[in-house]
């Protein structure tokens, strides 16, 4: 059972999850800043990513503005993953750990994964399809309370459409598009919820371990939707994470054509 991100990191560095990370090197490093405002919305999403390519996969981590300078990437290509996993800034450590675990087992080759192909279309069409796929991982019954850690408005709508009551939490928003007040206190909404769905950015802001422990102690299902650290979150299936929507790079917002995400459940079963 994986107990924490630190424990997972130590195990990877010790070669317990596959080849030594010193044997795998970064071939390309990216720093991305992109913004999105869906039609009719009054919220602009501002996203920053560090991406590390290893072979055919990318490790990814989103981070807050100012947390990592673009110049970091200048000398990163060619470095072994062991160096970045052990001693990079937090977003880089998560991206490197993600790249390692994805290289060992790419999502598209995992026997546990259910591939969901998002349709071609406009950003709002693709966002709604993505968030409906995430909501489909939740056992939401009429009136159940679902804590949403990291607010994405189409996901709020998807939870509501299933009959759930959304309890949103986010550091950067005051209310959802539908007017639901957004809490800044993760503990408060988790304690009040019947189930929890959280962004992979909990890995990059250091709150993932706290969230994992809280859900385990309260026996609450925890679903993760992840562009950040999707392979890292996968390592916690059955260790507190009950379901995962993993979206490896290139992410859905960077294309108008069909792309794939991969859904996992802790028992490895899925509905084709």
Coordinates of N, CA and C in Angstrom, one line a residue, residues 15-211:
X15 N 14.3 1.9 -7.1 CA 14.1 0.9 -8.2 C 13.0 -0.1 -7.9
X16 N 12.1 0.2 -7.0 CA 11.0 -0.8 -6.7 C 9.8 -0.8 -7.6
X17 N 9.8 0.2 -8.6 CA 8.7 0.2 -9.5 C 9.2 -0.1 -11.0
X18 N 10.4 -0.5 -11.1 CA 10.9 -0.8 -12.5 C 12.3 -0.4 -12.6
X19 N 12.8 -0.1 -13.8 CA 14.2 0.3 -14.0 C 14.6 1.5 -13.1
X20 N 15.9 1.6 -12.8 CA 16.4 2.7 -12.0 C 16.1 4.0 -12.8
X21 N 15.5 5.0 -12.1 CA 15.2 6.3 -12.9 C 16.5 7.0 -13.4
X22 N 17.6 6.6 -12.9 CA 18.9 7.1 -13.5 C 19.1 6.6 -14.9
X23 N 18.4 5.6 -15.3 CA 18.6 5.0 -16.7 C 17.7 5.7 -17.7
X24 N 16.8 6.5 -17.2 CA 15.8 7.2 -18.1 C 16.1 8.7 -18.1
X25 N 16.2 9.3 -19.3 CA 16.6 10.7 -19.4 C 15.5 11.5 -20.1
X26 N 15.4 12.8 -19.8 CA 14.4 13.7 -20.4 C 14.9 14.1 -21.8
X27 N 14.1 13.9 -22.8 CA 14.5 14.2 -24.2 C 14.0 15.6 -24.5
X28 N 12.9 16.1 -23.9 CA 12.3 17.4 -24.2 C 11.7 18.0 -22.9
X29 N 11.9 19.3 -22.7 CA 11.3 19.9 -21.5 C 10.5 21.1 -22.0
X30 N 9.2 21.3 -21.5 CA 8.3 22.3 -22.0 C 7.9 23.1 -20.7
X31 N 7.7 24.4 -20.9 CA 7.0 25.3 -20.0 C 5.9 26.0 -20.7
X32 N 4.7 25.8 -20.3 CA 3.5 26.3 -21.1 C 2.6 27.2 -20.2
X33 N 2.2 28.2 -20.8 CA 1.2 29.1 -20.2 C 0.0 29.2 -21.1
X34 N -1.2 28.9 -20.7 CA -2.3 29.0 -21.6 C -3.5 29.5 -20.8
X35 N -4.4 30.2 -21.5 CA -5.7 30.7 -20.8 C -6.9 30.1 -21.6
X36 N -8.0 30.0 -20.9 CA -9.2 29.5 -21.6 C -10.4 30.3 -21.0
X37 N -11.3 30.7 -21.8 CA -12.6 31.3 -21.4 C -13.7 30.7 -22.3
X38 N -14.5 29.8 -21.7 CA -15.5 29.1 -22.5 C -16.7 30.1 -22.9
X39 N -17.4 29.9 -24.0 CA -18.4 30.8 -24.4 C -19.5 31.0 -23.3
X40 N -19.8 32.3 -23.1 CA -20.8 32.6 -22.1 C -20.3 32.7 -20.7
X41 N -19.0 32.3 -20.5 CA -18.5 32.3 -19.1 C -17.9 33.6 -18.8
X42 N -17.8 33.9 -17.5 CA -17.1 35.2 -17.1 C -15.8 34.9 -16.3
X43 N -15.4 33.6 -16.4 CA -14.1 33.2 -15.7 C -13.1 32.8 -16.8
X44 N -11.9 33.3 -16.6 CA -10.8 32.9 -17.5 C -9.9 32.0 -16.7
X45 N -9.7 30.8 -17.2 CA -8.8 29.8 -16.5 C -7.4 30.1 -17.0
X46 N -6.5 30.2 -16.1 CA -5.1 30.5 -16.4 C -4.2 29.3 -15.9
X47 N -3.6 28.7 -16.8 CA -2.9 27.4 -16.5 C -1.4 27.5 -16.9
X48 N -0.6 27.0 -16.0 CA 0.8 26.9 -16.3 C 1.2 25.4 -16.1
X49 N 2.0 24.9 -17.0 CA 2.4 23.5 -17.0 C 3.9 23.4 -17.2
X50 N 4.5 22.4 -16.5 CA 5.9 21.9 -16.9 C 5.6 20.5 -17.4
X51 N 6.3 20.2 -18.6 CA 6.1 18.9 -19.2 C 7.5 18.3 -19.5
X52 N 7.7 17.1 -19.2 CA 9.0 16.4 -19.4 C 8.7 15.2 -20.3
X53 N 9.4 15.1 -21.4 CA 9.2 13.9 -22.3 C 10.3 12.9 -22.0
X54 N 9.8 11.7 -21.9 CA 10.7 10.5 -21.7 C 10.2 9.4 -22.7
X55 N 11.0 9.2 -23.8 CA 10.5 8.3 -24.8 C 9.2 8.7 -25.4
X56 N 8.2 7.8 -25.3 CA 6.9 8.1 -26.0 C 5.9 8.8 -25.0
X57 N 6.3 9.1 -23.8 CA 5.4 9.6 -22.9 C 5.8 11.0 -22.3
X58 N 4.9 11.7 -21.7 CA 5.2 13.0 -21.1 C 4.7 13.0 -19.7
X59 N 5.6 13.5 -18.8 CA 5.2 13.7 -17.4 C 4.7 15.2 -17.3
X60 N 3.7 15.4 -16.6 CA 3.1 16.7 -16.5 C 2.8 17.2 -15.1
X61 N 2.9 18.5 -14.9 CA 2.5 19.1 -13.7 C 2.1 20.5 -13.9
X62 N 0.9 20.9 -13.5 CA 0.4 22.3 -13.5 C 0.8 22.9 -12.2
X63 N 1.1 24.2 -12.3 CA 1.5 25.0 -11.1 C 1.0 26.4 -11.1
X64 N 1.2 27.1 -10.0 CA 0.7 28.4 -9.9 C 1.6 29.4 -10.5
X65 N 1.1 30.6 -10.9 CA 1.9 31.6 -11.5 C 3.1 32.0 -10.6
X66 N 4.2 32.1 -11.2 CA 5.4 32.5 -10.5 C 6.2 31.4 -9.8
X67 N 5.6 30.2 -9.8 CA 6.2 29.1 -9.1 C 7.4 28.5 -9.8
X68 N 7.5 28.6 -11.1 CA 8.6 28.1 -11.9 C 8.8 29.0 -13.1
X69 N 10.1 29.3 -13.3 CA 10.4 30.2 -14.4 C 10.7 29.4 -15.7
X70 N 10.3 30.0 -16.8 CA 10.5 29.3 -18.1 C 11.9 28.9 -18.3
X71 N 12.9 29.7 -17.8 CA 14.3 29.4 -18.0 C 14.7 28.0 -17.4
X72 N 13.9 27.5 -16.6 CA 14.3 26.2 -15.9 C 14.5 25.1 -17.0
X73 N 13.7 25.2 -18.1 CA 13.7 24.2 -19.1 C 15.0 24.2 -19.9
X74 N 15.7 25.3 -19.9 CA 16.9 25.4 -20.8 C 17.9 24.3 -20.6
X75 N 18.1 23.9 -19.4 CA 19.2 22.9 -19.1 C 18.6 21.6 -18.7
X76 N 17.3 21.4 -18.8 CA 16.7 20.2 -18.3 C 16.7 19.0 -19.3
X77 N 16.6 19.2 -20.6 CA 16.7 18.1 -21.5 C 18.1 17.4 -21.4
X78 N 18.0 16.1 -21.3 CA 19.2 15.3 -21.2 C 19.5 14.9 -19.8
X79 N 18.8 15.5 -18.8 CA 19.1 15.1 -17.4 C 18.4 13.8 -17.1
X80 N 19.0 13.0 -16.2 CA 18.3 11.7 -15.8 C 17.1 12.0 -14.9
X81 N 16.1 11.2 -14.9 CA 14.9 11.4 -14.1 C 15.3 11.3 -12.6
X82 N 16.2 10.5 -12.3 CA 16.6 10.4 -10.8 C 17.0 11.7 -10.2
X83 N 17.7 12.6 -11.0 CA 18.1 13.9 -10.5 C 16.9 14.8 -10.3
X84 N 16.0 14.8 -11.2 CA 14.8 15.7 -11.1 C 13.8 15.2 -10.1
X85 N 13.7 13.9 -10.0 CA 12.7 13.3 -9.0 C 13.2 13.7 -7.6
X86 N 14.6 13.6 -7.4 CA 15.1 13.8 -6.0 C 15.3 15.2 -5.7
X87 N 15.6 16.1 -6.6 CA 16.1 17.4 -6.3 C 15.5 18.6 -7.1
X88 N 14.4 18.4 -7.8 CA 13.9 19.5 -8.5 C 12.9 20.3 -7.7
X89 N 12.5 21.5 -8.2 CA 11.3 22.2 -7.6 C 10.1 21.3 -7.6
X90 N 9.2 21.5 -6.7 CA 8.0 20.6 -6.5 C 7.3 20.3 -7.8
X91 N 7.0 21.2 -8.7 CA 6.3 20.9 -9.9 C 7.2 20.0 -10.8
X92 N 8.5 20.2 -10.8 CA 9.4 19.4 -11.6 C 9.5 18.0 -11.0
X93 N 9.5 17.9 -9.7 CA 9.6 16.5 -9.1 C 8.3 15.7 -9.4
X94 N 7.2 16.4 -9.4 CA 5.9 15.6 -9.7 C 5.9 15.3 -11.2
X95 N 6.3 16.2 -12.1 CA 6.4 15.9 -13.5 C 7.3 14.8 -13.8
X96 N 8.5 14.8 -13.2 CA 9.5 13.7 -13.4 C 9.0 12.4 -12.9
X97 N 8.4 12.4 -11.7 CA 7.8 11.2 -11.2 C 6.7 10.6 -12.1
X98 N 5.9 11.5 -12.6 CA 4.8 11.2 -13.5 C 5.4 10.6 -14.8
X99 N 6.5 11.2 -15.3 CA 7.1 10.7 -16.6 C 7.7 9.3 -16.3
X100 N 8.3 9.1 -15.2 CA 8.9 7.8 -14.9 C 7.8 6.7 -14.9
X101 N 6.7 6.9 -14.1 CA 5.7 5.9 -13.9 C 4.9 5.7 -15.2
X102 N 4.8 6.8 -16.0 CA 4.1 6.6 -17.3 C 5.0 5.9 -18.3
X103 N 6.3 6.0 -18.2 CA 7.2 5.3 -19.1 C 7.2 3.8 -18.8
X104 N 7.2 3.5 -17.5 CA 7.1 2.1 -17.1 C 5.8 1.4 -17.5
X105 N 4.7 2.2 -17.4 CA 3.4 1.7 -17.9 C 2.6 2.8 -18.5
X106 N 2.7 3.0 -19.8 CA 1.9 4.0 -20.5 C 0.4 3.8 -20.3
X107 N -0.4 4.8 -20.1 CA -1.8 4.6 -19.9 C -2.4 3.8 -21.1
X108 N -2.0 4.1 -22.3 CA -2.6 3.4 -23.4 C -2.3 2.0 -23.5
X109 N -1.4 1.5 -22.7 CA -1.0 0.1 -22.7 C -1.5 -0.6 -21.4
X110 N -2.0 0.1 -20.5 CA -2.4 -0.5 -19.2 C -3.7 -1.4 -19.4
X111 N -3.6 -2.6 -18.8 CA -4.7 -3.5 -18.9 C -5.8 -3.0 -18.0
X112 N -5.5 -2.2 -17.0 CA -6.5 -1.7 -16.1 C -7.4 -0.5 -16.6
X113 N -6.9 0.1 -17.7 CA -7.4 1.4 -18.2 C -8.6 1.2 -19.1
X114 N -9.6 2.0 -19.0 CA -10.7 2.1 -19.9 C -10.5 3.4 -20.7
X115 N -10.3 3.3 -22.0 CA -10.0 4.4 -22.9 C -11.4 5.1 -23.2
X116 N -11.4 6.4 -23.0 CA -12.6 7.2 -23.4 C -12.1 8.2 -24.4
X117 N -12.7 8.1 -25.6 CA -12.3 9.0 -26.7 C -13.2 10.3 -26.6
X118 N -12.6 11.4 -26.4 CA -13.3 12.7 -26.4 C -13.6 13.1 -27.9
X119 N -14.8 13.6 -28.1 CA -15.1 13.9 -29.5 C -14.4 15.1 -30.0
X120 N -14.3 15.2 -31.3 CA -13.9 16.5 -32.0 C -14.9 17.5 -31.7
X121 N -14.4 18.8 -31.6 CA -15.4 19.9 -31.4 C -14.8 21.1 -30.8
X122 N -15.6 22.0 -30.4 CA -15.2 23.2 -29.8 C -14.8 23.0 -28.4
X123 N -14.1 24.0 -27.7 CA -13.6 23.7 -26.4 C -14.7 23.4 -25.4
X124 N -15.9 24.0 -25.5 CA -16.9 23.7 -24.5 C -17.5 22.3 -24.7
X125 N -17.6 21.9 -26.0 CA -18.1 20.5 -26.3 C -17.1 19.5 -25.7
X126 N -15.8 19.7 -25.9 CA -14.8 18.8 -25.4 C -14.7 18.8 -23.9
X127 N -14.8 20.0 -23.3 CA -14.8 20.1 -21.9 C -15.9 19.4 -21.2
X128 N -17.1 19.5 -21.8 CA -18.3 18.8 -21.2 C -18.2 17.3 -21.3
X129 N -17.7 16.8 -22.5 CA -17.5 15.4 -22.6 C -16.4 14.9 -21.6
X130 N -15.4 15.6 -21.4 CA -14.3 15.2 -20.5 C -14.9 15.1 -19.1
X131 N -15.6 16.2 -18.7 CA -16.1 16.2 -17.3 C -17.2 15.2 -17.1
X132 N -18.0 14.9 -18.1 CA -19.0 13.9 -18.0 C -18.3 12.5 -17.8
X133 N -17.2 12.3 -18.4 CA -16.5 11.1 -18.2 C -15.9 11.0 -16.8
X134 N -15.5 12.1 -16.3 CA -15.0 12.1 -14.9 C -16.2 11.8 -13.9
X135 N -17.3 12.5 -14.1 CA -18.4 12.3 -13.3 C -18.9 10.9 -13.3
X136 N -18.7 10.2 -14.4 CA -19.2 8.8 -14.6 C -18.4 7.9 -13.7
X137 N -17.3 8.3 -13.1 CA -16.6 7.5 -12.2 C -17.2 7.5 -10.8
X138 N -18.1 8.5 -10.5 CA -18.6 8.7 -9.2 C -19.9 7.9 -9.0
X139 N -20.1 7.3 -7.9 CA -21.4 6.7 -7.5 C -22.2 7.8 -6.8
X140 N -22.8 8.6 -7.7 CA -23.6 9.8 -7.2 C -25.1 9.4 -7.1
X141 N -25.7 9.5 -6.0 CA -27.1 9.2 -5.9 C -27.8 10.5 -5.6
X142 N -29.1 10.5 -5.7 CA -29.9 11.7 -5.5 C -29.7 12.3 -4.1
X143 N -29.2 13.5 -4.1 CA -29.0 14.2 -2.8 C -27.7 13.9 -2.1
X144 N -26.8 13.1 -2.7 CA -25.5 12.9 -2.1 C -24.6 14.1 -2.3
X145 N -23.7 14.3 -1.3 CA -22.9 15.5 -1.3 C -21.5 15.1 -1.8
X146 N -21.1 15.8 -2.9 CA -19.8 15.5 -3.5 C -18.9 16.8 -3.4
X147 N -17.8 16.6 -2.6 CA -16.8 17.6 -2.5 C -16.0 17.7 -3.8
X148 N -15.9 18.9 -4.4 CA -15.1 19.1 -5.6 C -13.9 19.9 -5.3
X149 N -12.7 19.3 -5.3 CA -11.5 20.0 -4.9 C -10.8 20.4 -6.2
X150 N -10.9 21.7 -6.6 CA -10.4 22.2 -7.9 C -11.6 22.4 -8.8
X151 N -12.1 23.6 -8.9 CA -13.4 23.8 -9.6 C -13.3 23.9 -11.1
X152 N -14.0 23.1 -11.8 CA -14.1 23.2 -13.2 C -15.7 23.2 -13.4
X153 N -16.2 24.3 -14.0 CA -17.6 24.5 -14.1 C -18.4 23.4 -14.8
X154 N -17.9 22.9 -15.9 CA -18.7 21.7 -16.5 C -18.7 20.5 -15.6
X155 N -17.7 20.3 -14.7 CA -17.8 19.2 -13.8 C -18.8 19.5 -12.7
X156 N -18.9 20.7 -12.3 CA -20.0 21.1 -11.3 C -21.3 20.7 -11.9
X157 N -21.5 21.1 -13.2 CA -22.8 20.8 -13.9 C -23.0 19.3 -14.0
X158 N -21.9 18.5 -14.3 CA -22.1 17.1 -14.5 C -22.5 16.4 -13.1
X159 N -21.9 16.8 -12.0 CA -22.3 16.3 -10.7 C -23.7 16.6 -10.4
X160 N -24.1 17.8 -10.7 CA -25.5 18.2 -10.4 C -26.5 17.4 -11.3
X161 N -26.1 17.2 -12.5 CA -27.0 16.4 -13.4 C -27.2 15.0 -13.0
X162 N -26.3 14.5 -12.2 CA -26.4 13.1 -11.7 C -27.2 13.1 -10.4
X163 N -27.7 14.3 -9.9 CA -28.5 14.4 -8.7 C -27.7 14.7 -7.5
X164 N -26.4 14.9 -7.6 CA -25.6 15.2 -6.4 C -25.6 16.7 -6.1
X165 N -25.2 17.0 -4.8 CA -25.0 18.4 -4.4 C -23.5 18.6 -4.4
X166 N -23.1 19.6 -5.1 CA -21.6 19.9 -5.3 C -21.2 20.8 -4.1
X167 N -20.1 20.4 -3.5 CA -19.5 21.3 -2.4 C -18.1 21.7 -3.0
X168 N -18.0 22.8 -3.7 CA -16.8 23.2 -4.3 C -15.7 23.8 -3.4
X169 N -14.5 23.6 -3.8 CA -13.3 24.2 -3.0 C -12.3 24.5 -4.0
X170 N -11.8 25.8 -4.0 CA -10.8 26.2 -4.9 C -10.1 27.4 -4.3
X171 N -8.8 27.6 -4.5 CA -8.1 28.7 -4.0 C -8.2 30.0 -4.9
X172 N -8.7 29.8 -6.1 CA -8.7 30.9 -7.1 C -10.1 31.4 -7.5
X173 N -11.2 30.8 -7.0 CA -12.5 31.2 -7.4 C -13.3 31.5 -6.1
X174 N -14.3 32.4 -6.3 CA -15.2 32.7 -5.2 C -16.6 32.1 -5.3
X175 N -17.0 31.8 -6.5 CA -18.2 31.1 -6.8 C -18.2 30.4 -8.1
X176 N -19.0 29.4 -8.3 CA -19.1 28.7 -9.6 C -19.9 29.5 -10.6
X177 N -19.9 29.1 -11.8 CA -20.7 29.8 -12.8 C -22.1 29.8 -12.5
X178 N -22.6 28.7 -11.8 CA -24.0 28.7 -11.4 C -24.3 29.4 -10.1
X179 N -23.3 30.0 -9.5 CA -23.5 30.8 -8.3 C -23.3 30.1 -7.0
X180 N -22.8 28.9 -7.0 CA -22.5 28.2 -5.7 C -21.2 28.8 -5.1
X181 N -21.3 29.2 -3.8 CA -20.1 29.7 -3.1 C -19.0 28.6 -3.1
X182 N -17.8 29.1 -3.3 CA -16.6 28.2 -3.3 C -15.8 28.4 -2.0
X183 N -15.6 27.3 -1.3 CA -14.9 27.3 -0.1 C -13.4 27.3 -0.4
X184 N -12.6 27.9 0.5 CA -11.1 27.7 0.4 C -10.6 26.7 1.4
X185 N -11.5 26.1 2.2 CA -11.2 25.1 3.2 C -11.4 23.7 2.8
X186 N -10.4 23.0 2.3 CA -10.6 21.6 1.8 C -11.1 20.7 2.9
X187 N -10.6 20.8 4.1 CA -11.0 20.0 5.2 C -12.5 20.1 5.4
X188 N -13.0 21.3 5.4 CA -14.4 21.6 5.7 C -15.3 20.8 4.7
X189 N -15.0 21.0 3.4 CA -15.9 20.3 2.4 C -15.7 18.8 2.3
X190 N -14.5 18.3 2.6 CA -14.3 16.9 2.6 C -15.1 16.3 3.8
X191 N -15.0 16.9 4.9 CA -15.8 16.4 6.1 C -17.3 16.4 5.9
X192 N -17.8 17.3 5.1 CA -19.2 17.4 4.9 C -19.7 16.5 3.8
X193 N -18.8 15.9 3.0 CA -19.2 15.2 1.8 C -19.4 13.7 2.0
X194 N -20.1 13.1 1.1 CA -20.2 11.7 1.0 C -19.2 11.0 0.1
X195 N -18.7 11.8 -0.9 CA -17.7 11.4 -1.8 C -16.9 12.6 -2.2
X196 N -15.7 12.4 -2.7 CA -14.7 13.4 -3.1 C -14.2 13.2 -4.5
X197 N -14.2 14.3 -5.2 CA -13.5 14.3 -6.5 C -12.5 15.5 -6.5
X198 N -11.2 15.2 -6.9 CA -10.2 16.2 -6.7 C -9.3 16.3 -8.0
X199 N -8.8 17.5 -8.2 CA -7.9 17.7 -9.3 C -6.5 17.1 -9.0
X200 N -5.7 16.7 -10.0 CA -4.4 16.3 -9.8 C -3.5 17.4 -9.3
X201 N -3.9 18.6 -9.4 CA -3.1 19.7 -8.8 C -3.0 19.7 -7.3
X202 N -3.7 18.8 -6.7 CA -3.4 18.6 -5.2 C -2.0 18.0 -5.1
X203 N -1.5 17.3 -6.1 CA -0.1 16.8 -6.1 C 0.9 18.0 -6.1
X204 N 0.6 19.0 -6.9 CA 1.5 20.1 -7.1 C 1.5 21.1 -6.1
X205 N 0.3 21.2 -5.3 CA 0.3 22.2 -4.2 C 0.5 21.5 -2.8
X206 N 0.8 20.3 -2.8 CA 1.2 19.6 -1.6 C 0.1 19.1 -0.7
X207 N -1.2 19.2 -1.2 CA -2.3 18.8 -0.4 C -2.8 17.4 -0.6
X208 N -2.2 16.7 -1.5 CA -2.7 15.4 -1.9 C -2.6 14.4 -0.7
X209 N -1.5 14.4 0.0 CA -1.4 13.4 1.1 C -2.4 13.7 2.2
X210 N -2.7 15.0 2.5 CA -3.7 15.3 3.5 C -5.1 14.8 3.0
X211 N -5.4 15.0 1.8 CA -6.6 14.6 1.2 C -6.8 13.1 1.3

